[in-house]
Tab-separated table of C-alpha atoms and ligand atoms in Angstrom:
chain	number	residue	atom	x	y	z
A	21	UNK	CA	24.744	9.132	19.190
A	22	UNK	CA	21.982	11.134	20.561
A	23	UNK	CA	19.029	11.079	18.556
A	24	UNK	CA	16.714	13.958	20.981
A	25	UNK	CA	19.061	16.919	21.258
A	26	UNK	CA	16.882	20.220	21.722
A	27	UNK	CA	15.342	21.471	18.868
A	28	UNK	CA	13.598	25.069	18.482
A	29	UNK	CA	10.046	25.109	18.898
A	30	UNK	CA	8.174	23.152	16.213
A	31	UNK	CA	5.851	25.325	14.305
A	32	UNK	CA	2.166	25.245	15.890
A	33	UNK	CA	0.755	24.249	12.587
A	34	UNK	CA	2.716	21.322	11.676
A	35	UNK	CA	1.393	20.284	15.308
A	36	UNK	CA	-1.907	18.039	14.145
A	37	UNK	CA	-3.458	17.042	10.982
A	38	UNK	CA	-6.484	18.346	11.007
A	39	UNK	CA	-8.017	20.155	8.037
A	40	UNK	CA	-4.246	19.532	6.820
A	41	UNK	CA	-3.186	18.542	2.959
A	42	UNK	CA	-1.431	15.156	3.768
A	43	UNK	CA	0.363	13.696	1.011
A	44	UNK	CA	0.913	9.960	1.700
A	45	UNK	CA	3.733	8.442	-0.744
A	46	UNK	CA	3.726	4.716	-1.423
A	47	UNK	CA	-0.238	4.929	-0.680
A	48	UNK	CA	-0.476	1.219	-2.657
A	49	UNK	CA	2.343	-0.203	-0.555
A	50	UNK	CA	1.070	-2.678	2.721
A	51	UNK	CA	2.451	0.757	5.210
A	52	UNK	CA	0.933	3.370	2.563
A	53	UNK	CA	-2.270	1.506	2.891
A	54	UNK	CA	-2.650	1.463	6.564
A	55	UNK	CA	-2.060	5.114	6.468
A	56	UNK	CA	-4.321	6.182	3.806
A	57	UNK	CA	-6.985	3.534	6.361
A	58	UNK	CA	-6.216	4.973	9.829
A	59	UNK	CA	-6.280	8.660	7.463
A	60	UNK	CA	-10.279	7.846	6.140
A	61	UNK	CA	-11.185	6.633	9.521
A	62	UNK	CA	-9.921	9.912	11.149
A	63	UNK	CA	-12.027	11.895	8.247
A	64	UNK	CA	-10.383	15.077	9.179
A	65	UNK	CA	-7.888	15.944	6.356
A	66	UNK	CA	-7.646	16.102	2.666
A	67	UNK	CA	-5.592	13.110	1.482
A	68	UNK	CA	-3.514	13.529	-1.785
A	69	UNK	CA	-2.512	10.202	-3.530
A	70	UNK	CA	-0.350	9.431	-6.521
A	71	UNK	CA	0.612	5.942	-7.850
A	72	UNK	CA	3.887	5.133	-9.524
A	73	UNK	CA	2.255	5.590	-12.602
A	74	UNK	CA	1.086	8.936	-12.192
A	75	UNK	CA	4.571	9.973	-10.092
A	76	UNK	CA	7.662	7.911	-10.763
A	77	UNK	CA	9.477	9.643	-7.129
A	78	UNK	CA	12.609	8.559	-8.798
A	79	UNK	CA	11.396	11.370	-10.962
A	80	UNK	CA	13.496	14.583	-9.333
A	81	UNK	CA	11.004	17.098	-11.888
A	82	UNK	CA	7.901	15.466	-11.884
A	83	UNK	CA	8.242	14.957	-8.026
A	84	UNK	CA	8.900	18.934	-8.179
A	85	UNK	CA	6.299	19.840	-10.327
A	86	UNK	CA	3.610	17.989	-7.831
A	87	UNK	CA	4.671	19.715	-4.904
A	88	UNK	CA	4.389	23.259	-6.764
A	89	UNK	CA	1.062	22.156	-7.885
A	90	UNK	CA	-0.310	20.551	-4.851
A	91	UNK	CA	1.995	21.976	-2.214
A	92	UNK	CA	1.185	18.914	0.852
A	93	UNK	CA	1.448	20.515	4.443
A	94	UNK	CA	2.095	16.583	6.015
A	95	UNK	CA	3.672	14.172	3.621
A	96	UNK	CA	4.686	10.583	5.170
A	97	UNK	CA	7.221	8.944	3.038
A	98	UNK	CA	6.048	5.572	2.601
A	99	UNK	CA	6.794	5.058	-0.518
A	100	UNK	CA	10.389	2.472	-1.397
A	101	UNK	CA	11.832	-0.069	-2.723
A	102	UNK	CA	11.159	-3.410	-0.408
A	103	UNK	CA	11.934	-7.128	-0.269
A	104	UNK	CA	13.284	-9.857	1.337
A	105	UNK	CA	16.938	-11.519	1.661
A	106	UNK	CA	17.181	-13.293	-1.983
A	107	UNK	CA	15.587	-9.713	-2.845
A	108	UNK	CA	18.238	-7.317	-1.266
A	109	UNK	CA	21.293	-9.626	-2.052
A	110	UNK	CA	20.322	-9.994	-5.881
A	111	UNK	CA	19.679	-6.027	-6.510
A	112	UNK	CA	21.800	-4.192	-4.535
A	113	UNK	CA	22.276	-1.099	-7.046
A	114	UNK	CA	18.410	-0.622	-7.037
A	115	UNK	CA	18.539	-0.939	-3.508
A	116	UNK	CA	20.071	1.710	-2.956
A	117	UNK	CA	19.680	4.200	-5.861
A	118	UNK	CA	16.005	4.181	-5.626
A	119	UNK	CA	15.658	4.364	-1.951
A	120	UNK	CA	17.801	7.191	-2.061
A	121	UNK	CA	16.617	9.007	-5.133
A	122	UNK	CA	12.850	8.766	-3.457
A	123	UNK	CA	14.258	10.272	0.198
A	124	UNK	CA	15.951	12.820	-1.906
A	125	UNK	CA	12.995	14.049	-4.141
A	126	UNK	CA	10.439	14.360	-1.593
A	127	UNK	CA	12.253	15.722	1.160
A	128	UNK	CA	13.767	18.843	-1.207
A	129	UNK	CA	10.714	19.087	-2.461
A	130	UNK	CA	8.670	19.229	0.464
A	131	UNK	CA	11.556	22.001	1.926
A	132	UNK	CA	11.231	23.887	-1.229
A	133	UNK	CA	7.150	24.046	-1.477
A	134	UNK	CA	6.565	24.763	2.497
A	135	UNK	CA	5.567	21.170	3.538
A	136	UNK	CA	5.223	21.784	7.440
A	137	UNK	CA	5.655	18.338	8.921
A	138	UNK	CA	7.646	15.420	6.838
A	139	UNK	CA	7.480	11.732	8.323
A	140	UNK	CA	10.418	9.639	6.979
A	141	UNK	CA	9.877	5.803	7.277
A	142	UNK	CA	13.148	3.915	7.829
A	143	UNK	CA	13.628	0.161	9.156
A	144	UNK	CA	15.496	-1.608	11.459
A	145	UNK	CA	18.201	-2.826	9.166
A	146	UNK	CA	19.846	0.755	9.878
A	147	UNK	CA	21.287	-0.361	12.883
A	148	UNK	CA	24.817	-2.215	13.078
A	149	UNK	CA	24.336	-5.936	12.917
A	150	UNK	CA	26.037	-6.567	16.338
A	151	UNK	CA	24.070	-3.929	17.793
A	152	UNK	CA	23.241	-4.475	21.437
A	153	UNK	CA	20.004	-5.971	22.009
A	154	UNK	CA	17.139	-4.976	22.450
A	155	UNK	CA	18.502	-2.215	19.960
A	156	UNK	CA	18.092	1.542	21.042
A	157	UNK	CA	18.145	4.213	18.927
A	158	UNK	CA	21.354	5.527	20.023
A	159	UNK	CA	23.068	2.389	18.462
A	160	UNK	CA	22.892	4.315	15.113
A	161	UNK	CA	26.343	4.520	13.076
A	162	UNK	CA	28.039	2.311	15.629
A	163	UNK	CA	29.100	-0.492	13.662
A	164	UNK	CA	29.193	-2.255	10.514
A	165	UNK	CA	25.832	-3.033	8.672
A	166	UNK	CA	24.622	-6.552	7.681
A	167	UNK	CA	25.756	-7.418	4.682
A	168	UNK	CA	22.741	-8.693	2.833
A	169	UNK	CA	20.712	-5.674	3.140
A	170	UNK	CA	23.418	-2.918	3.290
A	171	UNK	CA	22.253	-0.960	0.462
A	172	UNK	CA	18.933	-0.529	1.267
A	173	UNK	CA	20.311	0.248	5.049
A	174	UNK	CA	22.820	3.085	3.849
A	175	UNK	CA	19.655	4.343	1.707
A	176	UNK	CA	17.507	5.065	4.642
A	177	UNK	CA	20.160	6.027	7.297
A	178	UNK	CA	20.924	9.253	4.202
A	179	UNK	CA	17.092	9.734	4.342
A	180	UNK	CA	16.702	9.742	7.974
A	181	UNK	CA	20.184	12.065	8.494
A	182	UNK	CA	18.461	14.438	5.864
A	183	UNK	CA	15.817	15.071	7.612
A	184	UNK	CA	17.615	15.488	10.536
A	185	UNK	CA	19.796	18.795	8.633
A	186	UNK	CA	16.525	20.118	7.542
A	187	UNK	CA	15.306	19.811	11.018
A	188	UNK	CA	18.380	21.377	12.290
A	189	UNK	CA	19.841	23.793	9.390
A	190	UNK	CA	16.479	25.070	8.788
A	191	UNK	CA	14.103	23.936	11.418
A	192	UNK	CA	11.700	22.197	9.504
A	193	UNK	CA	9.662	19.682	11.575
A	194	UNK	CA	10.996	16.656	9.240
A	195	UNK	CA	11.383	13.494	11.605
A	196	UNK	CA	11.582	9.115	10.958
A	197	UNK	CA	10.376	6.373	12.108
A	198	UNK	CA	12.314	2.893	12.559
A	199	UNK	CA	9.613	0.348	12.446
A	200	UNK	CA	10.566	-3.820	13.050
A	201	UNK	CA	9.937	-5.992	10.458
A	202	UNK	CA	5.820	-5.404	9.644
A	203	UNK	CA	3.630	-7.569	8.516
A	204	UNK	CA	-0.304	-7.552	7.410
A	205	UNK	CA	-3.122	-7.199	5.160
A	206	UNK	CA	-1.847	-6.000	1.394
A	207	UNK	CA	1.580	-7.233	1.931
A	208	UNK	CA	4.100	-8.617	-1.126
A	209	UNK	CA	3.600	-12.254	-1.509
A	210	UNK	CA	6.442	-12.808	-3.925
A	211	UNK	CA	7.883	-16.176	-4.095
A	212	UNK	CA	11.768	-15.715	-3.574
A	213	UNK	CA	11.664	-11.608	-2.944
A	214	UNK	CA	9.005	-11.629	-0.281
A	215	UNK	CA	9.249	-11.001	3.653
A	216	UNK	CA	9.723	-14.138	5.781
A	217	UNK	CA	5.942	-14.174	7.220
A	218	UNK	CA	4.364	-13.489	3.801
A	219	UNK	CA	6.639	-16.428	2.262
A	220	UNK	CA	5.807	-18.970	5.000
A	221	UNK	CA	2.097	-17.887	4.786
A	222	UNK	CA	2.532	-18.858	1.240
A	223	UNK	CA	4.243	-22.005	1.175
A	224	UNK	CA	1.925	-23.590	4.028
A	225	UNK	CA	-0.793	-22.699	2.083
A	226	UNK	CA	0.200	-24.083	-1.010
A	227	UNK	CA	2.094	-27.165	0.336
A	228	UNK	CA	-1.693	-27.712	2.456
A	229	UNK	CA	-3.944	-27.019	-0.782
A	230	UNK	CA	-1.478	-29.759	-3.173
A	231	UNK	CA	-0.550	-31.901	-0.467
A	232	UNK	CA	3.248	-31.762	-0.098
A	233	UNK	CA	3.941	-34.037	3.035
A	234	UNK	CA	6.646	-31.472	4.290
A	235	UNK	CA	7.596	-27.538	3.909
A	236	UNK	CA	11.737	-26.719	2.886
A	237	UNK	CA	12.296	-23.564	5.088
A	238	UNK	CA	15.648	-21.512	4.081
A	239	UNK	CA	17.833	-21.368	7.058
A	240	UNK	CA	18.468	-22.801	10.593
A	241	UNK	CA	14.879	-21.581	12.194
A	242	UNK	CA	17.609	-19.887	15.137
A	243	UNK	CA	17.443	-16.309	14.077
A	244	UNK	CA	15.149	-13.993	16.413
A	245	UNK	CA	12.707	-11.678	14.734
A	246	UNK	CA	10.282	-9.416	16.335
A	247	UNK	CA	7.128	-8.068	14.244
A	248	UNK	CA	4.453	-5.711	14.381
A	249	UNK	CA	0.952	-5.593	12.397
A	250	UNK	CA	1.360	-2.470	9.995
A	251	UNK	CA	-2.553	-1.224	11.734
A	252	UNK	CA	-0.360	-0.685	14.778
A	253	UNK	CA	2.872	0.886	12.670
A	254	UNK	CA	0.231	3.097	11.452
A	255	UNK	CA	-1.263	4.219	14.618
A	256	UNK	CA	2.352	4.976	15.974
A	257	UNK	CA	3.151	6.898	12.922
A	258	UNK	CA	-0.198	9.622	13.507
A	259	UNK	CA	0.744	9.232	16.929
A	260	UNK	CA	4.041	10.604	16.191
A	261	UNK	CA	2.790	13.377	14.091
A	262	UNK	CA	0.635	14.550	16.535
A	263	UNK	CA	3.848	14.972	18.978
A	264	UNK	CA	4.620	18.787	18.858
A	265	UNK	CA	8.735	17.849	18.958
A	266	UNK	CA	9.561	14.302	18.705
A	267	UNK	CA	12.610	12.543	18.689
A	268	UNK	CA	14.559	13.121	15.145
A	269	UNK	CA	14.316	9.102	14.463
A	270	UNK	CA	12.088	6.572	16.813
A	271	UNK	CA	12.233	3.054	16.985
A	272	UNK	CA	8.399	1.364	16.846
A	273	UNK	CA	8.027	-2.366	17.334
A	274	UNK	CA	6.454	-4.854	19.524
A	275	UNK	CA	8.953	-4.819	22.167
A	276	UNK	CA	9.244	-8.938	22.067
A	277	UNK	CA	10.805	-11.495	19.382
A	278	UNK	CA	10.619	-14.977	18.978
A	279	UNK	CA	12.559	-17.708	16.431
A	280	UNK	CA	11.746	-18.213	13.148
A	281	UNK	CA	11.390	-21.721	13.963
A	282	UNK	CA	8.464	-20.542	16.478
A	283	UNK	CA	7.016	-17.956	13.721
A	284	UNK	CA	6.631	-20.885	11.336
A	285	UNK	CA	4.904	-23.108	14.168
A	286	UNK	CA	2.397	-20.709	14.522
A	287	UNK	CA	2.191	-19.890	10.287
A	288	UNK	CA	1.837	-23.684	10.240
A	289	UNK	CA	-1.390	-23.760	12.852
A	290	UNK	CA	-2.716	-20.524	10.865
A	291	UNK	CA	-2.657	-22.337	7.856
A	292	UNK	CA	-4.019	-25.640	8.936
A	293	UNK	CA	-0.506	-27.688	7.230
A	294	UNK	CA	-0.071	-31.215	9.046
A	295	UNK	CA	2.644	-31.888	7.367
A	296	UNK	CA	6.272	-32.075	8.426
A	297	UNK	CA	8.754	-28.801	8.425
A	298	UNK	CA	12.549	-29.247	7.151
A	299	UNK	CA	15.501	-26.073	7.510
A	300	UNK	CA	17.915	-25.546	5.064
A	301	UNK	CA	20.922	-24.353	6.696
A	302	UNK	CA	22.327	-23.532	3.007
A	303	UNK	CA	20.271	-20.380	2.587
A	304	UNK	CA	21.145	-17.373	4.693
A	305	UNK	CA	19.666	-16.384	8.460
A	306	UNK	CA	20.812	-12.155	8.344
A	307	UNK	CA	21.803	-11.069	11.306
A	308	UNK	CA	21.121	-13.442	14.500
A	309	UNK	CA	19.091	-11.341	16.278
A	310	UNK	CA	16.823	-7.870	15.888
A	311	UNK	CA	14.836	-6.742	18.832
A	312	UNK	CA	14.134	-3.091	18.946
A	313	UNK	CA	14.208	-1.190	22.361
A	314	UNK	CA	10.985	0.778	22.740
A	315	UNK	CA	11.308	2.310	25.683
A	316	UNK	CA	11.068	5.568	24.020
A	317	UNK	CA	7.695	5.602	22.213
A	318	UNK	CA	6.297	3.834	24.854
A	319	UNK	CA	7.472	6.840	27.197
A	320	UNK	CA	4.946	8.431	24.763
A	321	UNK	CA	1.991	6.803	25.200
A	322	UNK	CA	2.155	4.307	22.191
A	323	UNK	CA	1.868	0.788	22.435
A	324	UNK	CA	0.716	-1.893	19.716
A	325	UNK	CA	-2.591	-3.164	20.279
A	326	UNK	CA	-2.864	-6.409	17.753
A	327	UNK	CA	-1.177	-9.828	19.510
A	328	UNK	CA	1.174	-11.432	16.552
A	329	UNK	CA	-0.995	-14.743	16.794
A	330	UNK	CA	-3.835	-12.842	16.129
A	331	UNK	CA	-2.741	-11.070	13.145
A	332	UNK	CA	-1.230	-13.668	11.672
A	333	UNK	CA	-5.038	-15.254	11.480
A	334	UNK	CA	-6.148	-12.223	10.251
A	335	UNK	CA	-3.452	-11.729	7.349
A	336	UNK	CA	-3.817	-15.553	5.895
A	337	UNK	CA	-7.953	-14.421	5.824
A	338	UNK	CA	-6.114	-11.284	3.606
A	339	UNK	CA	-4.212	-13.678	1.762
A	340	UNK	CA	-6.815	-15.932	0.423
A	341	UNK	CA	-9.131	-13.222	-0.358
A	342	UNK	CA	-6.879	-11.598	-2.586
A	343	UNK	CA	-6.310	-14.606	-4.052
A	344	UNK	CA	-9.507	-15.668	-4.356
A	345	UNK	CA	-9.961	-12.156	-5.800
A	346	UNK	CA	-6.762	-11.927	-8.263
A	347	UNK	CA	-5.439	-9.191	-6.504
A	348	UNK	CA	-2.212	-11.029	-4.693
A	349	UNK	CA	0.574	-8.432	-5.194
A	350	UNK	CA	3.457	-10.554	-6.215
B	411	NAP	N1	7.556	-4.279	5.186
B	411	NAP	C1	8.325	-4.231	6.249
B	411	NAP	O1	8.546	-5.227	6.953
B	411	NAP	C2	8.955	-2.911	6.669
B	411	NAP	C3	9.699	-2.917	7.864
B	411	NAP	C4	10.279	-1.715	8.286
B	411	NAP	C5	10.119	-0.577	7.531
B	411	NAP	N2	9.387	-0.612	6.383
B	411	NAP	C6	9.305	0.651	5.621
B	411	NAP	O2	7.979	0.969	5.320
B	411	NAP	C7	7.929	1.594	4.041
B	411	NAP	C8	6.884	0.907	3.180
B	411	NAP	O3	7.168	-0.465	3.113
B	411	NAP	P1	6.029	-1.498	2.605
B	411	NAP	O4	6.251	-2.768	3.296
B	411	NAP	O5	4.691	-0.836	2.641
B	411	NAP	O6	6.492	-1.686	1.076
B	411	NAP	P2	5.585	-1.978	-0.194
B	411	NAP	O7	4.364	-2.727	0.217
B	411	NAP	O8	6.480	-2.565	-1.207
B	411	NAP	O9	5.135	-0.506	-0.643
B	411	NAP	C9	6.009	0.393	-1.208
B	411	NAP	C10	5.209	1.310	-2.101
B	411	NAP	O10	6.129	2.266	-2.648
B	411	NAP	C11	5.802	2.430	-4.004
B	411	NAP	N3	6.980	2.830	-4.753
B	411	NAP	C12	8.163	2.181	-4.851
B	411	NAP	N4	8.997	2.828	-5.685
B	411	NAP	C13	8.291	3.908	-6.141
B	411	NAP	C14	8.588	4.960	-7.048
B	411	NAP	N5	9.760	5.034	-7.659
B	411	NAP	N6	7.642	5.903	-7.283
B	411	NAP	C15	6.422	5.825	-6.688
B	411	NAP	N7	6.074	4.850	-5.811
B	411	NAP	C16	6.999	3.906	-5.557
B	411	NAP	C17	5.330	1.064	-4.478
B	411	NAP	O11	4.579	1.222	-5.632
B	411	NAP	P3	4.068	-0.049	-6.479
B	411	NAP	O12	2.799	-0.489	-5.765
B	411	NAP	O13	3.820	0.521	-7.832
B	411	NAP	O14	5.164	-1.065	-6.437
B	411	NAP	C18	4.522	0.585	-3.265
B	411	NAP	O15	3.175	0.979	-3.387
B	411	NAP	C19	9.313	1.554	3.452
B	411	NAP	O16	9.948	2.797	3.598
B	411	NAP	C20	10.005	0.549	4.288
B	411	NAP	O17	11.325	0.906	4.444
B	411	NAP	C21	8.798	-1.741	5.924
């Protein structure tokens, strides 16, 4: 499947941001945040920014009512709900009823109350879990999903086809992202429903500060995972919505993996543990491998700028300030 078949000629407006009403949903979240940061630093449009608590997006009428009010001209939809594994395989239904009722509220809305230029944020997991690797975007809807995180898959595969119809039905300049598995500052440290480097940040660091002579890790350490810092996610994403017709869905990532086994030596020096590191090949791996091709956005002029050693460092100096400052989102 094709995802760059010729569109009509995107509407000059939706073309940059600037002096544009951008509406950034999930502005809390660790992407949201790195949005609303690369937004400030750019200083050139007026932001609008609603927590949960102000607009449930699982909301259909209240999401309606804010776009009549406040009518956005760029909205990125970074708003969802996330986690890990243990996270996806315990609450499938919410998986998938919230991802979908959030794609479905702010895209209509946005088509009904003029938005310009929509970015949808999808993930990886779309793709079938014997994809070819590294995975390119045409590998959409090829094969069967992987099972522990099928609902939230099937969620953003609807939100990334619907923008797609608007695109093409309508020829609205709605368009997605597929970003690798992120990581950075303002991430969800959760114990059991957290992301695999915010987890292993977290149990080095705890197993260091009380001593534990040795870290249980779930699985068999073979799995291959490539990751991005979310600064460089967001860069791509402005990038993108600067492009006057980009591709209907993208994939964004590093362009290299490496083993979980090798993530968690380098967590480990991050984090200063000695101590010894055990696998439990009781708890789940996912799918063996997930390396996205990038050939595309690099074709564009993207490419990440922050080494994964490097943020890593950075990220644990996150983590213990916002524990040192109660603010650990868990
Ligand atoms: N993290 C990754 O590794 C990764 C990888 C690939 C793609 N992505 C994509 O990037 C996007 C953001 O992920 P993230 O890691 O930034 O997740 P996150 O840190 O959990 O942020 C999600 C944000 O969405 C908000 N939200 C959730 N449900 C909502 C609702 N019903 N109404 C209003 N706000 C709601 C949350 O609000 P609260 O703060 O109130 O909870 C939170 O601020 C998602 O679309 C995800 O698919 C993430």
């Amino acid at each position: 499947m094709n995802p760059a078949p010729p569109h009509p000629p995107a509407p000059e407006r939706a073309a940059t941001l600037r002096g544009r009403r951008v509406f950034v949903a999930g502005h809390r979240g660790m992407v949201g945040a790195a949005l609303v940061r690369r937004l400030r630093a750019r200083g050139d449009c007026e932001l609008l920014l609603r927590d949960r608590a102000q607009l449930d997006l699982r909301d259909a009428a209240a999401v309606d009512r804010f776009f009549a009010a406040e009518r956005p001209e760029v909205v990125l939809v970074a708003a969802a709900r996330v986690g890990g594994i243990e996270a996806n395989r315990t609450f499938p239904v919410e998986f998938l009823e919230d991802n979908l009722a959030i794609a479905l509220h702010t895209l209509r809305s946005a088509f009904r109350h003029g938005t310009a230029r929509l970015l949808f944020l999808g993930s990886s997991c779309i793709y079938p879990r014997e994809a070819p690797q590294p995975i390119p975007e045409e590998a959409l809807l090829t094969g069967p999903l992987e099972p522990t995180n099928e609902a939230y898959a099937l969620a953003k595969i609807a939100g990334l086809k619907l923008c797609q119809y608007y695109r093409r039905q309508h020829g609205r300049l709605f368009h997605s992202v597929m970003p690798t598995n992120l990581y950075g500052p303002g991430d969800y440290y959760h114990p059991q429903h957290a992301h695999v480097i915010p987890a292993l940040l977290r149990r080095f660091h705890e197993a260091r500060e009380t001593g534990q002579p040795r870290v249980v890790l779930w699985g068999t350490g073979t799995p291959r995972r490539e990751f991005l810092h979310v600064d460089d996610l967001a860069d791509a994403c402005l990038h993108l919505l600067e492009l006057p017709d980009p591709p209907d869905w993208i994939n964004v990532g590093s362009g290299t993996d490496l083993t979980i086994r090798e993530l968690a030596e380098l967590v480990r020096r991050v984090t200063g543990f000695t101590g010894e590191m055990v696998f439990d090949p009781t708890r789940p791996d996912g799918t063996p491998r997930k390396l996205l091709d990038v050939s595309r956005i690099r074709a564009t002029g993207w490419a990440p700028r922050i080494p994964l050693a490097e943020g890593l460092a950075a990220t644990y100096q996150d983590f213990l300030a916002a524990r040192a400052a109660g603010t650990l989102r868990e």
